[in-house]
Amino acid sequence: MLYEKIENLRERTVLIRKTTEFFEGELYPVFYACLVVLCSFTGAELPFYAVSAVIVVYTTIFCRDTKSLIVPLVLAVYAISQKHTPQPPYNSDFLYRPYVLAILGSLLAPAFAAMLFRLIAYKGTGNVFRTKTKARFGLFALGGTIILNGIFYSGYTIGNLFFGIGIALSFVYFYIYFYNTLEWNEKTAVYVARILLLASAVIMIQFLELILFDKPDDKLELVLGWGMSNNIGGMLAMFMPASFYLSYKSRFAVFYYIFGFVIFLCIIRTMSRTSLITAIGILLVCMILLSVKGKHTRFVRTFNALVLLTAVLFVLFPNKFGDVIQYYIERGLDDSGRKEIWENGIKNFLQAPIFGSGFYTPIAPDWSYNVENWIFPDMYHNTFVQLLATCGVAGAAAYLFHVAQGMTLIFTKVTEERIFVFLVILSLSLLSLADNHLFHVFPTLVYSMLFALSEKDYESEKRKAARTASELPLQTERK
C-alpha cells in the first residue's frame, strides 16, 4: 500500500528520517514558536506562511503521527504583525491585497490537499464515521445548522452559505482529521499542553513589547497584529490551564505553577474584564485541584496562601496598585453596549425563529461595529444570542445537544487529561458568553482538535478497563 511505501522511503533515506525525527521531537514546537515571534516583529508573513505550508505538507506525508500539525494549528495566527494588521490604529490593507490573498490561497491549497491525502491514502488510527464516538452527532448537528443559517429568511444571501460552511468546518474538520489520524499515548496531552504554553509565551512576548515600546495610553491602543485587548486576554485565559496541567504532570511542577500566575497577571494587564472574570474562575479551580492532588502540594498551598493575601490587599487598598486596577473599579460591570446588541439579536431571531436570520443580517438597521475586515460580519457577543439570531432554534438546540454530548465525553471515566481539555474548552465557552471568540475561526480550530483528543483519551481508558477485566479471571485462577 502507498503508506507502506512512504514508510519504507522514510526509513531508507537518512535525510528524510532525520528531518522527520526533528518534526516529531520536542524542539520543533520551540523552533516554530521562535519563527512566529520573529515574523510578528518583522512583518515577514508571506515567507513565514510559505515555510509553514512546506512544513505542513512534509510532516503530513512523512511523519508517523499527525501531532506535528497541532503546532501550526495553534501558533500560526500569532505571526501576523502589527504593521500589517487591518485594525486601528494601523489600518493596513496588506492582508486584503489581491496578490497576498492569491499567495496565501496557493499555500493553503497544497497543505489542505496533503491532509486529505493523509485521510484517504494512509492507514488511520480510527474512523469517526464508523465508530460510535461520544461527541460526533452533536458537533455534526451544530455544523449542519450553522451551514443552514438564515436559509428561509427573506434577506438570505449566498454569503451566508459560504460563511456558514467555513464556520462549520472550523467546528468539525479537525475533530474528524485528528480522530482519524492521531496516535494517542500517555505523552500526547503533555505535548499539546506544551504547545498551548508556547502560544501563551508568544502572546506575552508580543504584549510585553507592545507595553514597553509603544507605551499605550488606554485599552483601545492594546492592539497586536492578530487581535486587540479582548482577544489577547481571551487567548491567554483559554491557554492558561495548560500551565497547571503541566504542573501536575511534570517534574518542573513549581516552575509551571508559577508561570500560570504570570499568565494571569498578563491577563489583568490586558484590561479585558471578560477575560479576567473567566481567568479568576479557572485559576481558583486549578489552585484547589493542585493543592489537593499533585506534585509539591505543600508548595502549592503556601503559594496559594500568599496569592490570597495579595488579593485581599488589592481589595483593601486598590488605590495603591495603579491605573490598571482603577480601570477595573471604574468600569465595574458596565455592559459596554452588549445589552442593546443582545436585544437586537432577539429581534432578529423573532424575524426567523427556525433557522435564524443569517450571519450577514445587520445587528440593527443602519448600524455596524465598522470592524476593519471584509470577511467576518458583526457578531452578537454571546454564543446563545448568536446562534438564536443567526441559526434560530435549530442552531441553539444543536449547540445544547453538542454541550450535553461534550460533557458526557469529558466526565465518563474521567481522567486528568480530559479535565485539562475541559478547562480549556470551558474557558473558551465562558469567554464567548460576553465576547465573540467561539465564532472566530482559529480558537474554534483548537476547540475542534481538543474534542478529538478527548475521544482518543476516552477510548484509551476503555481499552485499559477491558484489558483489566480480561486479566481478572486469569489472576483468580492463579490464586
Coordinates of N, CA, C and O in Angstrom, one line a residue, residues 88-153:
P88 N -7.4 49.3 13.8 CA -6.9 50.6 14.2 C -5.9 50.4 15.3 O -6.1 49.4 16.1
P89 N -4.9 51.2 15.5 CA -4.6 52.4 14.7 C -3.8 52.2 13.5 O -3.4 53.1 12.8
Y90 N -3.5 50.9 13.1 CA -2.6 50.6 12.0 C -3.3 50.6 10.6 O -2.8 51.2 9.7
N91 N -4.5 50.0 10.6 CA -5.4 50.1 9.4 C -4.7 49.7 8.1 O -4.9 50.4 7.1
S92 N -3.9 48.7 8.1 CA -3.2 48.2 6.9 C -4.1 47.4 6.1 O -5.0 46.7 6.5
D93 N -4.0 47.5 4.8 CA -4.7 46.7 3.8 C -3.9 45.6 3.3 O -4.3 44.9 2.3
F94 N -2.8 45.3 3.9 CA -1.8 44.3 3.3 C -2.5 43.0 3.2 O -2.4 42.3 2.1
L95 N -3.1 42.5 4.2 CA -3.7 41.1 4.2 C -4.9 41.0 3.2 O -5.3 39.9 2.9
Y96 N -5.4 42.1 2.7 CA -6.5 42.0 1.8 C -6.1 42.4 0.3 O -7.0 42.4 -0.5
R97 N -4.8 42.6 0.1 CA -4.4 42.9 -1.3 C -4.5 41.6 -2.1 O -4.2 40.5 -1.7
P98 N -5.0 41.7 -3.4 CA -5.2 40.6 -4.2 C -4.0 39.6 -4.3 O -4.2 38.4 -4.2
Y99 N -2.8 40.2 -4.5 CA -1.7 39.3 -4.7 C -1.4 38.5 -3.4 O -0.9 37.4 -3.4
V100 N -1.6 39.2 -2.2 CA -1.4 38.5 -0.9 C -2.4 37.4 -0.8 O -2.0 36.3 -0.3
L101 N -3.6 37.6 -1.1 CA -4.7 36.6 -0.9 C -4.4 35.5 -1.9 O -4.6 34.3 -1.5
A102 N -3.9 35.8 -3.1 CA -3.6 34.7 -4.1 C -2.4 33.9 -3.6 O -2.5 32.6 -3.7
I103 N -1.4 34.5 -3.0 CA -0.3 33.7 -2.4 C -0.7 32.8 -1.3 O -0.4 31.7 -1.2
L104 N -1.5 33.4 -0.3 CA -2.0 32.7 0.8 C -2.9 31.5 0.4 O -2.8 30.4 0.9
G105 N -3.7 31.7 -0.6 CA -4.6 30.7 -1.1 C -3.7 29.6 -1.8 O -4.0 28.4 -1.6
S106 N -2.7 29.9 -2.5 CA -1.8 29.0 -3.2 C -1.0 28.1 -2.2 O -0.6 27.0 -2.4
L107 N -0.8 28.7 -1.0 CA -0.1 28.0 0.1 C -1.0 27.1 0.9 O -0.7 26.0 1.3
L108 N -2.3 27.6 1.1 CA -3.3 26.8 1.8 C -3.7 25.5 1.0 O -3.9 24.5 1.6
A109 N -3.8 25.7 -0.3 CA -4.3 24.6 -1.1 C -3.4 23.3 -1.0 O -4.0 22.2 -0.8
P110 N -2.1 23.3 -1.2 CA -1.3 22.1 -1.0 C -1.4 21.5 0.4 O -1.3 20.3 0.6
A111 N -1.4 22.4 1.4 CA -1.5 22.0 2.8 C -2.8 21.2 3.0 O -2.8 20.1 3.6
F112 N -3.9 21.7 2.5 CA -5.2 21.1 2.7 C -5.2 19.8 1.9 O -5.8 18.8 2.3
A113 N -4.6 19.8 0.7 CA -4.6 18.6 -0.2 C -3.8 17.5 0.5 O -4.2 16.3 0.4
A114 N -2.7 17.9 1.2 CA -1.9 16.9 1.9 C -2.7 16.2 3.0 O -2.6 15.0 3.2
M115 N -3.5 17.0 3.7 CA -4.3 16.5 4.8 C -5.3 15.5 4.3 O -5.6 14.4 4.8
L116 N -6.0 15.9 3.2 CA -7.0 15.0 2.6 C -6.3 13.7 2.1 O -6.9 12.6 2.2
F117 N -5.1 13.9 1.5 CA -4.3 12.7 1.1 C -4.1 11.7 2.2 O -4.2 10.5 2.1
R118 N -3.7 12.3 3.4 CA -3.4 11.5 4.5 C -4.7 10.8 5.0 O -4.6 9.6 5.4
L119 N -5.8 11.5 5.0 CA -7.0 10.9 5.4 C -7.4 9.7 4.6 O -7.9 8.7 5.0
I120 N -7.2 9.8 3.3 CA -7.7 8.9 2.3 C -6.7 7.7 2.1 O -7.1 6.5 2.1
A121 N -5.4 8.1 1.9 CA -4.5 7.1 1.4 C -3.8 6.3 2.5 O -3.3 5.2 2.3
Y122 N -3.7 6.9 3.7 CA -3.0 6.2 4.8 C -3.9 5.3 5.7 O -5.1 5.5 5.8
K123 N -3.2 4.4 6.3 CA -3.9 3.6 7.3 C -4.1 4.4 8.6 O -3.1 4.8 9.2
G124 N -5.3 4.8 8.9 CA -5.6 5.7 10.0 C -5.6 4.9 11.3 O -5.5 3.7 11.4
T125 N -5.9 5.7 12.4 CA -6.0 5.2 13.7 C -7.4 5.1 14.2 O -7.7 4.7 15.3
G126 N -8.4 5.5 13.3 CA -9.8 5.5 13.7 C -10.6 6.0 12.5 O -10.1 6.4 11.5
N127 N -11.9 5.8 12.6 CA -12.8 6.3 11.6 C -14.1 6.9 12.3 O -14.9 6.2 12.8
V128 N -14.1 8.2 12.3 CA -15.2 8.9 13.1 C -16.6 8.6 12.6 O -17.6 8.7 13.3
F129 N -16.7 8.2 11.3 CA -18.0 7.9 10.7 C -18.4 6.5 11.0 O -19.6 6.1 10.8
R130 N -17.5 5.6 11.4 CA -17.9 4.2 11.7 C -17.9 3.9 13.1 O -18.5 2.9 13.6
T131 N -17.1 4.6 13.9 CA -17.0 4.4 15.4 C -18.1 5.2 16.1 O -18.4 6.3 15.8
K132 N -18.6 4.6 17.2 CA -19.6 5.3 18.0 C -18.9 6.2 19.0 O -18.8 5.9 20.2
T133 N -18.4 7.3 18.4 CA -17.7 8.3 19.2 C -18.8 9.1 20.1 O -20.0 9.1 19.7
K134 N -18.3 9.7 21.1 CA -19.2 10.3 22.1 C -19.8 11.7 21.6 O -20.9 12.0 21.9
A135 N -19.0 12.4 20.8 CA -19.3 13.8 20.5 C -19.7 14.1 19.1 O -20.1 15.2 18.8
R136 N -19.6 13.1 18.2 CA -19.7 13.4 16.8 C -21.1 13.9 16.4 O -21.2 14.9 15.6
F137 N -22.2 13.3 16.9 CA -23.5 13.8 16.4 C -23.8 15.2 16.9 O -24.4 16.0 16.1
G138 N -23.4 15.6 18.1 CA -23.6 17.0 18.5 C -22.8 18.0 17.6 O -23.3 19.0 17.2
L139 N -21.5 17.6 17.4 CA -20.7 18.5 16.5 C -21.3 18.6 15.1 O -21.3 19.7 14.5
F140 N -21.6 17.4 14.5 CA -22.2 17.4 13.2 C -23.5 18.2 13.1 O -23.8 18.9 12.1
A141 N -24.4 18.0 14.1 CA -25.6 18.8 14.1 C -25.4 20.3 14.2 O -26.0 21.1 13.5
L142 N -24.4 20.7 15.0 CA -24.1 22.1 15.2 C -23.6 22.6 13.8 O -24.0 23.7 13.3
G143 N -22.7 21.9 13.2 CA -22.1 22.3 11.9 C -23.2 22.4 10.9 O -23.3 23.3 10.1
G144 N -24.1 21.4 10.9 CA -25.2 21.4 9.9 C -26.1 22.6 10.0 O -26.5 23.3 9.0
T145 N -26.5 23.0 11.2 CA -27.4 24.1 11.4 C -26.7 25.4 11.1 O -27.3 26.4 10.7
I146 N -25.4 25.5 11.4 CA -24.6 26.7 11.0 C -24.6 26.9 9.5 O -24.7 28.0 9.0
I147 N -24.4 25.8 8.8 CA -24.5 25.9 7.3 C -25.8 26.4 6.8 O -25.9 27.2 5.9
L148 N -26.9 26.0 7.5 CA -28.3 26.4 7.1 C -28.7 27.8 7.7 O -29.8 28.1 7.5
N149 N -27.7 28.5 8.2 CA -28.1 29.8 8.8 C -28.9 30.7 7.9 O -28.5 30.9 6.7
G150 N -30.0 31.1 8.4 CA -30.9 32.1 7.6 C -31.5 31.5 6.3 O -31.9 32.3 5.5
I151 N -31.6 30.2 6.2 CA -32.0 29.6 4.9 C -33.3 30.1 4.4 O -33.6 30.2 3.2
F152 N -34.3 30.3 5.3 CA -35.6 30.7 4.9 C -35.9 32.2 5.2 O -37.1 32.6 5.0
Y153 N -34.9 32.9 5.5 CA -35.1 34.4 5.8 C -35.2 35.1 4.5 O -34.4 34.8 3.5

